[in-house]
Amino acid sequence: MTNRVHNFNAGPAVLPLEVLKEVQAELLDYKEEGLSVMEMSHRSSTFSQIINDAKAMVKKLMKVGDEYEVLFLQGGASSQFYMIPLNLCTEGKVANYLNTGAWSTKAIKEAKKIGKEVHVASSSEDKEFTYIPKTFKLSENPAYLHYTSNNTIRGTEFHFIPEVPEDVPLICDMSSNFFSRPMDFSKFDLIYGGAQKNIGPAGATLVVIKRTLLEKMNTGLPTMMDYNSHVAQESLYNTPPCFSIYVIGKVLHWLDENGGLTAIERHNIEKAAYVYDVIDSSDFYIGTVVPEDRSRMNIPFRLPSPELEKKFIAEAAAVGMIGLKGHKSVGGCRASVYNSLPMESAKALAEFMRDFEKNNS
Amino acid sequence: MTNRVHNFNAGPAVLPLEVLKEVQAELLDYKEEGLSVMEMSHRSSTFSQIINDAKAMVKKLMKVGDEYEVLFLQGGASSQFYMIPLNLCTEGKVANYLNTGAWSTKAIKEAKKIGKEVHVASSSEDKEFTYIPKTFKLSENPAYLHYTSNNTIRGTEFHFIPEVPEDVPLICDMSSNFFSRPMDFSKFDLIYGGAQKNIGPAGATLVVIKRTLLEKMNTGLPTMMDYNSHVAQESLYNTPPCFSIYVIGKVLHWLDENGGLTAIERHNIEKAAYVYDVIDSSDFYIGTVVPEDRSRMNIPFRLPSPELEKKFIAEAAAVGMIGLKGHKSVGGCRASVYNSLPMESAKALAEFMRDFEKNNS
């Protein structure tokens, strides 16, 4: 694989080469069972082992116990935006949100769409979501406080966990920084994320729910939208996204074998620093985020002109660095440097950025 | 792959070996792009080609044109059970169902759960779903008529398309006989199915909708539950199950290259006949379905005792024939013989069945 690109995609994103090689080796014949994981019954003992092992790895890496349920659902974070208020906004309760970017805005929109009362407890919309608000004010009777721990498009990240009163469920969309750092996960009542950024291929949504929250949910919901039905059936109410779950399990083992969240956090800090250092030591590259709130996962930056940005992206692609275009809603450039991105890719990008600056300023 | 099992799983199920080999070969590096399909942006030009090609193959095999929209969604048929009445039961309309087994029963249940008026236009529940009702009676103001074209658990199949008045949308869950035979697909307004039986790995739901139906749908729905929002975004409202879609595309090409639906129908009739012939020429094996309504996909049968059934399943597994246990809700044995099951597997099973009968009667 000498021709593997440096993959800065925002998601779906780079996966560990070791994991892909294992998947490839097992593709026709999983553990000499004579069939692919894609061809296995989701109720077979072999697949049970695969899904239960993946769930166990989630808990091991998060250091949480049986007070949490682990679900692998479908429909991405976008479906959670709907399921959360549907399940948790019981009579008279108000859905509280911290609005820090496009994804929290969408979460808010879905809660409103189904007629739930919504309170925006704080927002950084006043400065185009370029920072993380440090304070917030809850409504009366909060059903929960929801926030997005890392904002993929804007490149901001919460480097703290918002403090809520004990009786207010804390809910977090961790799609883009899941498993990228140790956190006190016991503070959360519901954590979720699409797999396709930090933990696996698209098509599976990881949901981790505190058991005590399950008792507070609405009943009589459409079965597929009902967390309690998925918990009761251990993610096997219907056929789950088996292959994605299998790959997720391997990615989590890869994380664990490489030192878990403590080690990956060090790795991620170092990796992001390669790129931020170029930005900070240059007047050519302009970071778009308040430095203290910078994401370790997604690094947006601007060049002196849209023409130079276009040239930068094209020349980078020509030397095997892909995914550097900023999200269409904000423009510019963005380097996503998730867990699985090798250190060499970040180094190569930093070097390329320095060379490009030299040749174009 | 000398050790590949004969895979009679009901779903997820066997896939064409040729397809698996291609997927394996491309797993680390798709078309020399230096990354896996799992690592590609769903908005990249390469993935656009993959998903658009898969959609085109759906239309080609079904022989339908641009009057239909092809969607790849998530959540399986179970999510469609909810989405269909949510989108289509407009004010004063009644959801009509043919009830032919566990899955249509679930579809009915979900429509009722969200408070829609439901009319069961016919049912074979009186004889434990062992036949297909040939007539039905619609309610006043039908929103649609929904039926399940093949009943995976009971092993019955519609060998005709129910006739409805032109203004009544015809909706069909084809999860377990999708693409197994030519049909006049132009008679349907909405066809859907989980991929994991006949067309690919779990995690993607194929939905084919007639454009004229889109105009009749409710508005203001949760975005992920709204067919119109998925159509407007061409299945890319959020990250789709990319890898599953990629494999589905390959399976559909495999079908096309092997003669399309006409050829696979002949193949499937011949394949199922191997097993049905054993049942019909024996007093040891007992078919559970009215012969004229037998499924070509799922063949349930009983042996003289539960002990013999257990022995049959165990001895079959010992010689590399898996997935022969009947669904837990009905017991007995079941051989699923989907498109991708090689003829040799059906022959081998028939031979095994004859030998087992000889040795145990």
XYZ file of C-alpha atoms in Angstrom:
722
model
C 0.000 0.000 0.000
C 2.677 2.500 -0.938
C 0.035 4.536 -2.726
C -2.263 5.113 0.245
C -3.420 8.745 0.294
C -3.264 11.121 3.237
C -6.964 11.178 4.035
C -8.231 14.401 5.651
C -11.894 13.665 4.947
C -14.378 14.986 7.505
C -16.363 11.769 7.437
C -16.608 9.074 6.288
C -12.941 9.235 7.114
C -9.675 7.364 7.337
C -9.637 3.988 9.123
C -6.606 2.230 10.602
C -4.749 0.354 7.880
C -4.290 -2.579 10.287
C -8.064 -2.838 10.676
C -8.693 -2.698 6.943
C -6.136 -5.445 6.391
C -7.840 -7.678 8.937
C -11.229 -7.023 7.356
C -9.789 -7.849 3.969
C -8.212 -11.081 5.190
C -11.492 -12.205 6.761
C -13.777 -11.000 4.002
C -14.525 -14.329 2.347
C -14.154 -16.514 5.369
C -14.524 -15.260 8.936
C -12.522 -17.405 11.361
C -12.780 -20.448 9.111
C -16.557 -20.516 9.346
C -16.833 -20.626 5.565
C -18.738 -17.373 5.095
C -18.329 -13.612 5.240
C -19.568 -11.532 8.180
C -21.887 -9.933 5.591
C -23.545 -13.331 5.073
C -24.089 -14.246 8.716
C -27.374 -14.344 10.511
C -27.557 -11.502 13.014
C -28.915 -14.091 15.447
C -26.027 -16.540 15.007
C -23.725 -17.213 17.914
C -20.814 -15.856 15.892
C -22.468 -12.521 15.254
C -23.626 -12.388 18.875
C -19.986 -12.583 19.857
C -19.100 -9.818 17.413
C -21.760 -7.387 18.636
C -21.325 -8.216 22.308
C -17.578 -7.789 21.997
C -18.060 -4.395 20.317
C -20.396 -3.322 23.124
C -17.907 -4.490 25.730
C -15.134 -2.535 24.040
C -17.266 0.618 24.095
C -17.706 0.239 27.841
C -14.073 -0.658 28.439
C -12.741 2.370 26.570
C -15.303 4.695 28.165
C -14.721 3.124 31.569
C -18.424 2.753 32.224
C -20.215 -0.236 33.702
C -23.572 -1.929 33.552
C -25.367 1.252 34.539
C -25.131 2.006 30.794
C -26.708 0.300 27.794
C -24.871 0.276 24.475
C -26.948 0.308 21.287
C -25.977 0.162 17.649
C -28.757 1.815 15.687
C -29.189 3.156 12.171
C -30.009 6.524 10.664
C -27.028 8.519 11.910
C -26.979 11.403 14.351
C -29.740 12.972 12.228
C -32.176 10.301 13.427
C -31.101 10.896 17.017
C -32.028 14.570 16.607
C -35.604 13.299 16.291
C -35.521 10.335 18.664
C -34.163 12.291 21.618
C -37.006 14.820 21.981
C -39.536 12.163 20.949
C -38.439 9.892 23.798
C -37.480 12.465 26.404
C -39.748 15.482 26.100
C -42.475 14.257 28.353
C -45.497 16.418 29.206
C -44.501 19.923 30.350
C -40.764 19.432 29.860
C -38.548 21.700 27.787
C -35.729 20.551 25.511
C -32.573 22.579 26.249
C -29.783 22.999 23.717
C -26.393 24.647 23.480
C -26.210 25.893 19.919
C -22.650 25.742 18.650
C -23.000 25.057 14.953
C -24.820 23.475 12.047
C -25.460 20.155 13.784
C -26.877 21.533 17.009
C -28.991 23.869 14.873
C -30.384 20.815 13.096
C -31.008 19.047 16.402
C -32.973 22.076 17.612
C -34.952 22.188 14.365
C -36.047 18.550 14.671
C -37.251 19.011 18.252
C -39.306 22.001 17.149
C -40.644 20.125 14.130
C -42.376 17.601 16.352
C -43.897 20.370 18.432
C -41.658 20.158 21.492
C -40.890 23.245 23.508
C -37.278 24.243 22.953
C -34.975 26.531 24.903
C -31.594 27.574 23.535
C -29.564 27.781 26.736
C -26.627 29.439 24.988
C -25.393 30.034 21.471
C -22.299 31.131 19.619
C -24.252 32.063 16.545
C -23.467 35.747 17.203
C -19.885 35.132 16.057
C -20.616 32.553 13.372
C -20.021 29.656 15.761
C -16.293 30.405 15.984
C -16.168 29.847 19.739
C -17.671 27.715 22.492
C -19.941 29.516 24.993
C -18.665 29.000 28.529
C -21.930 29.660 30.344
C -25.560 28.864 29.749
C -28.942 29.267 31.402
C -31.375 26.364 31.595
C -35.133 26.802 31.241
C -37.678 25.770 33.838
C -38.472 22.026 33.750
C -35.663 20.979 31.453
C -36.153 17.581 29.787
C -32.406 17.538 29.170
C -29.434 19.625 28.105
C -28.110 18.656 24.691
C -24.829 19.753 23.191
C -22.439 18.871 20.377
C -19.005 18.169 21.805
C -17.130 18.822 18.572
C -18.318 20.924 15.689
C -17.061 19.301 12.506
C -17.858 22.186 10.195
C -16.632 25.109 12.312
C -13.774 23.291 14.028
C -14.616 24.108 17.630
C -14.574 21.617 20.488
C -15.738 21.574 24.083
C -12.653 21.060 26.231
C -14.892 20.791 29.279
C -18.139 19.077 30.195
C -21.008 21.493 30.892
C -22.160 21.222 34.511
C -25.850 20.516 35.015
C -27.913 19.879 38.167
C -28.052 16.180 38.995
C -31.683 15.793 37.918
C -31.106 17.231 34.441
C -30.077 14.581 31.901
C -26.952 15.553 29.969
C -27.013 14.483 26.332
C -24.139 14.788 23.914
C -23.669 14.323 20.183
C -20.075 13.061 20.058
C -20.099 12.029 16.397
C -16.886 13.812 15.572
C -14.798 13.397 18.716
C -16.051 10.088 20.108
C -13.218 8.110 21.706
C -10.657 10.780 20.871
C -9.855 11.643 24.518
C -10.593 10.415 28.025
C -13.669 12.023 29.540
C -15.714 11.432 32.632
C -18.409 9.637 30.684
C -20.325 8.946 33.882
C -21.535 12.548 33.727
C -23.641 11.790 30.669
C -27.095 10.259 30.448
C -27.076 9.729 26.702
C -24.140 9.885 24.310
C -24.464 9.222 20.620
C -22.685 9.536 17.346
C -22.514 8.364 13.787
C -19.654 5.896 13.435
C -18.182 7.338 10.275
C -15.806 9.883 11.729
C -13.839 8.300 14.528
C -14.897 4.698 14.994
C -15.866 2.972 11.790
C -17.665 2.990 8.473
C -20.951 4.813 7.870
C -24.219 3.053 8.592
C -24.098 2.512 12.349
C -24.983 4.943 15.109
C -23.582 4.281 18.540
C -25.886 5.220 21.424
C -24.848 4.858 25.049
C -27.698 5.372 27.521
C -27.747 5.437 31.279
C -30.310 2.921 32.482
C -31.941 5.418 34.818
C -32.812 7.581 31.813
C -34.773 4.750 30.202
C -37.395 4.966 32.916
C -38.043 8.631 32.149
C -39.023 8.082 28.537
C -42.307 8.370 26.698
C -44.088 5.119 25.872
C -46.209 3.969 22.940
C -43.698 5.300 20.384
C -43.093 3.834 16.931
C -41.021 0.746 17.693
C -37.941 1.730 15.718
C -37.930 5.180 17.375
C -38.238 3.793 20.896
C -34.971 3.464 22.842
C -36.641 1.110 25.281
C -37.585 -1.330 22.535
C -34.024 -1.401 21.219
C -32.662 -1.908 24.720
C -35.149 -4.710 25.410
C -34.011 -6.478 22.228
C -30.308 -5.689 22.745
C -30.021 -3.843 19.384
C -31.550 -6.850 17.614
C -35.155 -5.745 17.317
C -34.504 -5.883 13.603
C -31.418 -6.661 11.536
C -28.666 -4.289 12.653
C -25.930 -2.898 10.372
C -23.845 -6.018 11.002
C -20.781 -5.312 8.915
C -20.367 -1.765 10.238
C -20.613 -3.082 13.803
C -17.959 -5.686 13.025
C -15.563 -3.020 11.723
C -16.325 -0.748 14.695
C -15.358 -3.586 17.025
C -12.024 -3.888 15.278
C -11.378 -0.140 15.429
C -12.112 -0.136 19.156
C -9.717 -3.053 19.693
C -7.100 -1.177 17.705
C -7.614 1.814 20.017
C -7.386 -0.369 23.093
C -4.247 -2.155 21.934
C -2.622 1.198 21.255
C -3.151 2.501 24.776
C -6.807 3.463 24.824
C -8.121 6.991 25.143
C -5.170 8.363 27.116
C -2.714 7.401 24.408
C -4.930 8.508 21.535
C -5.444 11.884 23.198
C -1.669 12.446 23.312
C -1.427 11.307 19.713
C -4.271 13.620 18.666
C -2.857 16.653 20.466
C 0.516 16.132 18.827
C -1.049 15.515 15.435
C -3.259 18.607 15.498
C -0.310 20.681 16.718
C 1.578 20.043 13.484
C -1.149 21.864 11.582
C -1.987 24.517 14.178
C 1.713 25.374 14.480
C 1.842 26.207 10.800
C -1.247 28.369 11.137
C 0.108 30.159 14.209
C 3.513 30.830 12.736
C 2.136 32.247 9.512
C 0.203 35.274 8.272
C -0.671 33.344 5.147
C -2.884 30.743 6.840
C -5.644 32.138 9.005
C -7.280 30.026 11.687
C -11.008 30.710 11.960
C -11.575 29.646 15.572
C -10.841 31.195 18.961
C -7.588 29.372 19.899
C -8.825 28.067 23.265
C -11.793 26.360 21.618
C -9.962 24.800 18.720
C -10.928 21.286 17.783
C -8.334 18.526 17.803
C -10.344 16.740 15.131
C -11.237 19.343 12.505
C -8.937 22.216 11.640
C -10.473 24.888 9.420
C -8.288 27.612 7.953
C -8.344 30.240 5.269
C -5.754 31.363 2.756
C -5.381 34.943 1.521
C -7.861 34.432 -1.338
C -10.437 31.913 -2.616
C -8.214 31.431 -5.675
C -5.279 30.422 -3.488
C -7.538 28.088 -1.513
C -8.593 26.390 -4.721
C -4.978 26.093 -5.825
C -3.973 24.770 -2.390
C -6.634 22.049 -2.465
C -5.776 21.046 -6.027
C -2.021 20.903 -5.462
C -2.494 18.977 -2.221
C -4.687 16.441 -4.033
C -2.052 16.107 -6.728
C 0.469 14.955 -4.109
C -1.991 12.583 -2.440
C -3.595 14.728 0.267
C -7.362 14.559 -0.045
C -10.400 15.954 1.765
C -8.971 19.421 2.439
C -11.882 21.431 1.111
C -13.904 23.248 3.779
C -17.584 22.455 4.218
C -19.634 24.076 1.459
C -21.505 26.184 4.025
C -18.342 27.977 5.228
C -15.807 27.601 2.407
C -12.026 27.719 2.898
C -9.966 24.694 3.848
C -10.318 22.085 6.553
C -8.064 19.260 7.651
C -9.800 16.531 9.625
C -7.273 14.682 11.741
C -9.302 11.930 13.431
C -7.934 9.130 15.598
C -7.025 6.889 12.677
C -5.088 9.500 10.742
C -1.419 8.553 10.983
C 1.034 11.072 12.446
C 2.899 11.015 9.116
C -0.148 12.458 7.375
C -0.232 15.451 9.697
C 3.516 15.949 9.292
C 3.194 15.709 5.526
C 0.394 18.270 5.515
C 2.358 20.697 7.682
C 5.319 20.404 5.364
C 3.133 20.870 2.315
C 1.530 23.962 3.887
C 4.936 25.526 4.558
C 6.104 24.819 1.023
C 2.888 26.143 -0.467
C 3.189 29.349 1.536
C 6.786 29.813 0.369
C 5.813 29.323 -3.271
C 2.717 31.510 -3.158
C 3.437 34.537 -1.017
C -12.470 -21.208 -0.902
C -12.890 -24.969 -0.842
C -14.391 -24.667 2.628
C -17.252 -22.291 1.769
C -20.424 -23.453 3.501
C -23.813 -23.988 1.886
C -25.556 -20.955 3.325
C -29.336 -21.306 3.789
C -29.620 -18.310 6.121
C -32.884 -16.363 5.948
C -31.052 -13.029 6.083
C -28.436 -11.692 6.254
C -27.786 -14.332 3.639
C -25.365 -15.684 1.082
C -23.785 -13.247 -1.385
C -22.232 -14.092 -4.753
C -18.672 -15.293 -4.280
C -17.610 -13.241 -7.311
C -18.901 -10.096 -5.605
C -17.159 -10.869 -2.333
C -13.896 -11.426 -4.185
C -14.178 -8.060 -5.919
C -14.960 -6.342 -2.622
C -11.964 -8.047 -1.053
C -9.650 -7.028 -3.882
C -10.767 -3.396 -3.642
C -10.947 -3.212 0.136
C -7.743 -1.275 0.788
C -7.630 0.639 -2.452
C -10.672 1.325 -4.599
C -9.692 1.762 -8.245
C -6.208 2.990 -7.334
C -7.573 5.982 -5.448
C -5.511 5.077 -2.412
C -8.356 4.521 0.032
C -11.172 2.123 0.879
C -14.789 2.819 -0.063
C -15.359 2.867 3.723
C -13.045 5.889 3.968
C -14.541 7.970 1.171
C -16.586 11.096 1.571
C -20.180 10.402 0.632
C -20.024 13.663 -1.309
C -16.929 12.730 -3.333
C -17.241 12.268 -7.072
C -16.182 8.648 -6.692
C -18.927 7.811 -4.235
C -21.437 9.762 -6.341
C -20.583 7.420 -9.188
C -21.051 4.405 -6.913
C -24.468 5.435 -5.619
C -25.719 6.726 -8.965
C -24.606 3.534 -10.650
C -26.431 1.450 -8.022
C -29.596 3.504 -8.562
C -29.298 3.089 -12.327
C -28.908 -0.678 -11.914
C -32.074 -0.806 -9.801
C -34.008 0.925 -12.564
C -32.425 -1.153 -15.313
C -33.246 -4.466 -13.653
C -36.763 -3.332 -12.740
C -37.242 -1.814 -16.185
C -38.586 1.429 -14.763
C -37.726 4.954 -15.863
C -37.477 8.420 -14.416
C -41.055 8.286 -13.180
C -39.487 6.494 -10.175
C -37.072 7.722 -7.535
C -34.582 5.295 -5.991
C -33.548 5.863 -2.376
C -31.090 4.072 -0.147
C -32.212 4.637 3.419
C -31.442 3.096 6.801
C -33.463 1.313 9.461
C -34.652 -1.677 7.473
C -38.189 -2.582 6.492
C -39.139 -2.021 10.135
C -38.590 1.714 9.719
C -40.661 1.687 6.546
C -43.553 0.187 8.530
C -43.606 3.530 10.346
C -42.640 5.891 7.534
C -45.302 4.669 5.110
C -48.398 5.532 7.199
C -46.659 8.643 8.552
C -46.138 9.984 5.040
C -49.211 8.609 3.308
C -52.102 8.535 5.749
C -53.355 12.017 5.122
C -56.487 13.360 6.790
C -59.447 10.976 6.458
C -57.544 8.254 4.639
C -57.372 4.620 5.735
C -54.294 2.419 5.566
C -55.179 -0.911 3.897
C -53.154 -4.069 4.440
C -53.124 -7.658 3.263
C -52.051 -9.606 6.311
C -50.023 -12.646 5.268
C -47.584 -13.150 8.111
C -45.393 -11.768 10.870
C -44.034 -8.865 8.839
C -47.353 -7.559 7.571
C -48.668 -7.933 11.115
C -45.826 -5.700 12.281
C -46.512 -3.188 9.518
C -50.157 -3.021 10.640
C -49.108 -2.600 14.251
C -46.877 0.384 13.484
C -49.627 2.174 11.527
C -51.988 1.694 14.460
C -49.331 2.827 16.939
C -49.227 6.273 15.398
C -53.010 6.523 15.491
C -53.786 5.895 11.833
C -56.997 4.189 10.817
C -56.210 0.703 9.556
C -58.253 -1.732 7.499
C -57.157 -5.328 7.017
C -58.392 -5.984 3.489
C -57.699 -9.717 3.748
C -55.796 -12.092 5.959
C -54.565 -15.669 6.021
C -54.233 -15.671 9.773
C -57.155 -18.152 9.974
C -54.827 -20.893 8.705
C -51.649 -19.718 10.361
C -50.525 -17.784 7.282
C -49.965 -20.970 5.275
C -51.587 -19.575 2.130
C -51.974 -16.345 0.161
C -55.490 -14.861 0.069
C -56.611 -14.417 -3.548
C -59.214 -11.735 -2.934
C -59.507 -8.712 -0.701
C -61.862 -5.851 -0.004
C -60.597 -2.293 0.286
C -62.018 0.215 2.772
C -63.524 3.543 1.836
C -60.890 6.256 1.181
C -57.868 3.979 1.090
C -54.534 5.764 1.573
C -52.890 2.728 -0.036
C -52.885 -1.039 -0.194
C -49.802 -2.572 1.412
C -48.705 -6.182 1.094
C -45.676 -8.368 1.669
C -44.757 -10.134 -1.557
C -42.853 -12.962 0.129
C -43.262 -14.158 3.682
C -39.842 -15.193 4.917
C -41.035 -16.951 8.040
C -44.017 -18.882 6.650
C -42.608 -19.483 3.160
C -45.512 -18.162 1.121
C -45.178 -15.896 -1.890
C -47.510 -13.843 -4.049
C -47.267 -15.247 -7.568
C -49.504 -12.418 -8.788
C -49.792 -8.685 -8.217
C -52.997 -7.645 -6.416
C -55.173 -5.469 -8.663
C -56.161 -2.111 -7.227
C -58.106 0.814 -8.723
C -55.814 3.261 -10.450
C -56.144 5.917 -7.748
C -55.116 3.569 -4.917
C -51.358 3.495 -4.356
C -49.968 -0.036 -4.286
C -47.160 -0.536 -1.779
C -45.082 -3.655 -1.401
C -42.506 -4.929 1.069
C -40.264 -6.990 -1.218
C -37.466 -7.544 1.301
C -37.291 -11.264 0.723
C -38.006 -11.618 -2.994
C -36.667 -8.358 -4.396
C -35.087 -8.902 -7.824
C -35.804 -12.632 -7.750
C -38.207 -12.574 -10.749
C -39.452 -10.215 -13.439
C -42.555 -8.313 -12.404
C -44.484 -5.430 -13.844
C -42.960 -2.982 -11.407
C -44.852 -0.123 -13.040
C -47.917 -1.288 -11.125
C -46.370 -0.213 -7.829
C -46.258 3.208 -6.241
C -43.773 2.323 -3.523
C -41.580 -0.758 -3.254
C -39.134 -1.280 -0.425
C -36.974 -3.843 1.218
C -34.042 -4.436 3.514
C -31.017 -5.337 1.403
C -29.876 -8.261 3.497
C -31.803 -11.062 1.856
C -31.465 -10.783 -1.899
C -29.343 -7.780 -2.796
C -26.596 -7.066 -0.325
C -25.379 -6.762 3.244
C -27.553 -5.475 6.087
C -27.716 -1.772 6.775
C -29.334 -0.372 3.640
C -33.013 -0.189 2.755
C -33.922 0.185 -0.876
C -37.004 2.312 -1.523
C -38.380 2.865 -5.016
C -41.108 5.514 -5.183
C -43.247 6.700 -8.045
C -42.865 10.464 -8.347
C -46.609 11.018 -8.475
C -46.895 9.521 -4.984
C -44.515 12.111 -3.551
C -47.046 14.850 -4.115
C -49.642 13.030 -2.016
C -47.550 12.931 1.135
C -47.885 14.687 4.459
C -45.553 17.628 5.050
C -43.768 18.971 8.130
C -42.525 15.517 9.122
C -39.292 14.794 11.010
C -36.662 15.216 8.294
C -35.278 11.674 8.442
C -38.813 10.241 8.231
C -39.812 12.362 5.253
C -39.521 10.675 1.843
C -39.646 14.043 0.140
C -36.595 15.286 2.023
C -34.600 12.192 1.032
C -35.690 12.539 -2.581
C -34.786 16.243 -2.612
C -31.297 15.366 -1.344
C -30.919 12.269 -3.534
C -30.373 9.952 -0.523
C -27.618 12.267 0.733
C -29.522 14.301 3.313
C -27.148 12.719 5.781
C -24.368 10.145 5.431
C -25.860 7.053 3.800
C -24.728 3.453 4.483
C -21.988 3.844 1.856
C -20.352 0.451 2.007
C -23.655 -1.444 1.854
C -24.698 0.604 -1.170
C -21.387 -0.190 -2.844
C -21.887 -3.932 -2.339
C -25.517 -3.715 -3.497
C -24.315 -2.101 -6.721
C -21.992 -5.033 -7.301
C -24.715 -7.600 -6.591
C -27.032 -5.865 -9.061
C -24.286 -5.872 -11.717
C -23.729 -9.563 -11.041
C -27.466 -10.135 -11.604
C -27.426 -8.101 -14.804
C -24.358 -9.844 -16.192
C -25.993 -13.193 -15.517
C -29.098 -12.427 -17.528
C -31.110 -10.169 -15.244
C -34.416 -11.064 -13.651
C -35.547 -13.468 -16.371
C -32.499 -15.649 -15.939
C -32.503 -15.485 -12.145
C -36.162 -16.496 -12.094
C -35.387 -19.661 -14.091
C -32.446 -20.327 -11.802
C -34.584 -19.788 -8.695
C -37.423 -22.031 -9.910
C -34.971 -24.818 -10.674
C -33.160 -24.346 -7.382
C -36.292 -24.387 -5.231
C -37.555 -27.434 -7.153
C -34.650 -29.518 -5.875
C -35.908 -29.073 -2.343
C -39.648 -29.122 -3.058
C -39.226 -32.332 -5.068
C -37.768 -34.056 -2.025
C -40.657 -32.822 0.105
C -43.271 -33.898 -2.461
C -41.812 -37.351 -2.995
C -41.561 -38.094 0.715
C -43.836 -38.725 3.683
C -40.928 -37.943 5.974
C -40.646 -34.260 5.067
C -43.838 -32.272 5.354
C -44.267 -28.979 3.518
C -46.194 -26.442 5.581
C -47.567 -24.279 2.779
C -50.358 -24.651 0.233
C -48.394 -25.795 -2.859
C -49.664 -23.069 -5.197
C -48.476 -20.335 -2.801
C -45.053 -21.758 -2.076
C -42.187 -19.323 -1.913
C -39.209 -19.752 -4.217
C -37.072 -18.044 -1.612
C -37.893 -19.659 1.731
C -38.837 -23.309 2.022
C -40.175 -24.335 5.423
C -40.688 -28.003 6.196
C -41.246 -30.318 9.123
C -39.845 -33.705 10.006
C -41.763 -36.411 11.881
C -40.629 -35.099 15.292
C -38.879 -32.141 16.905
C -36.069 -34.535 17.889
C -35.508 -35.494 14.261
C -35.577 -31.837 13.262
C -32.870 -31.088 15.785
C -30.812 -34.016 14.538
C -31.354 -32.947 10.918
C -30.148 -29.408 11.594
C -27.126 -30.624 13.550
C -26.063 -33.223 10.995
C -26.543 -30.750 8.159
C -24.356 -28.218 9.954
C -21.707 -30.896 10.469
C -21.425 -31.317 6.696
C -21.364 -27.572 6.012
C -25.031 -26.704 5.489
C -26.009 -23.842 7.749
C -29.090 -21.750 8.482
C -31.638 -24.585 8.264
C -33.420 -23.915 11.520
C -36.964 -22.578 11.154
C -37.851 -19.194 12.590
C -38.270 -19.405 16.359
C -41.920 -18.365 16.080
C -42.872 -21.418 13.978
C -40.183 -24.023 14.629
C -39.258 -26.789 12.212
C -36.781 -26.360 9.386
C -36.393 -23.768 6.667
C -34.082 -23.540 3.686
C -33.687 -20.060 2.259
C -32.582 -20.261 -1.345
C -32.110 -16.658 -2.403
C -30.709 -15.423 -5.715
C -27.084 -15.765 -4.665
C -27.345 -19.333 -3.410
C -25.513 -21.508 -5.933
C -27.418 -24.364 -7.627
C -24.899 -26.777 -6.090
C -26.067 -25.829 -2.611
C -29.681 -26.735 -3.422
C -28.548 -30.000 -5.013
C -26.406 -30.808 -2.008
C -29.287 -30.113 0.355
C -31.689 -32.313 -1.640
C -29.168 -35.130 -1.575
C -28.590 -34.689 2.132
C -32.343 -34.702 2.776
C -32.753 -38.001 0.884
C -29.871 -39.586 2.753
C -31.150 -38.366 6.089
C -34.597 -39.771 5.381
C -33.088 -43.149 4.451
C -31.041 -43.258 7.642
C -33.818 -42.126 9.957
C -37.066 -43.701 8.838
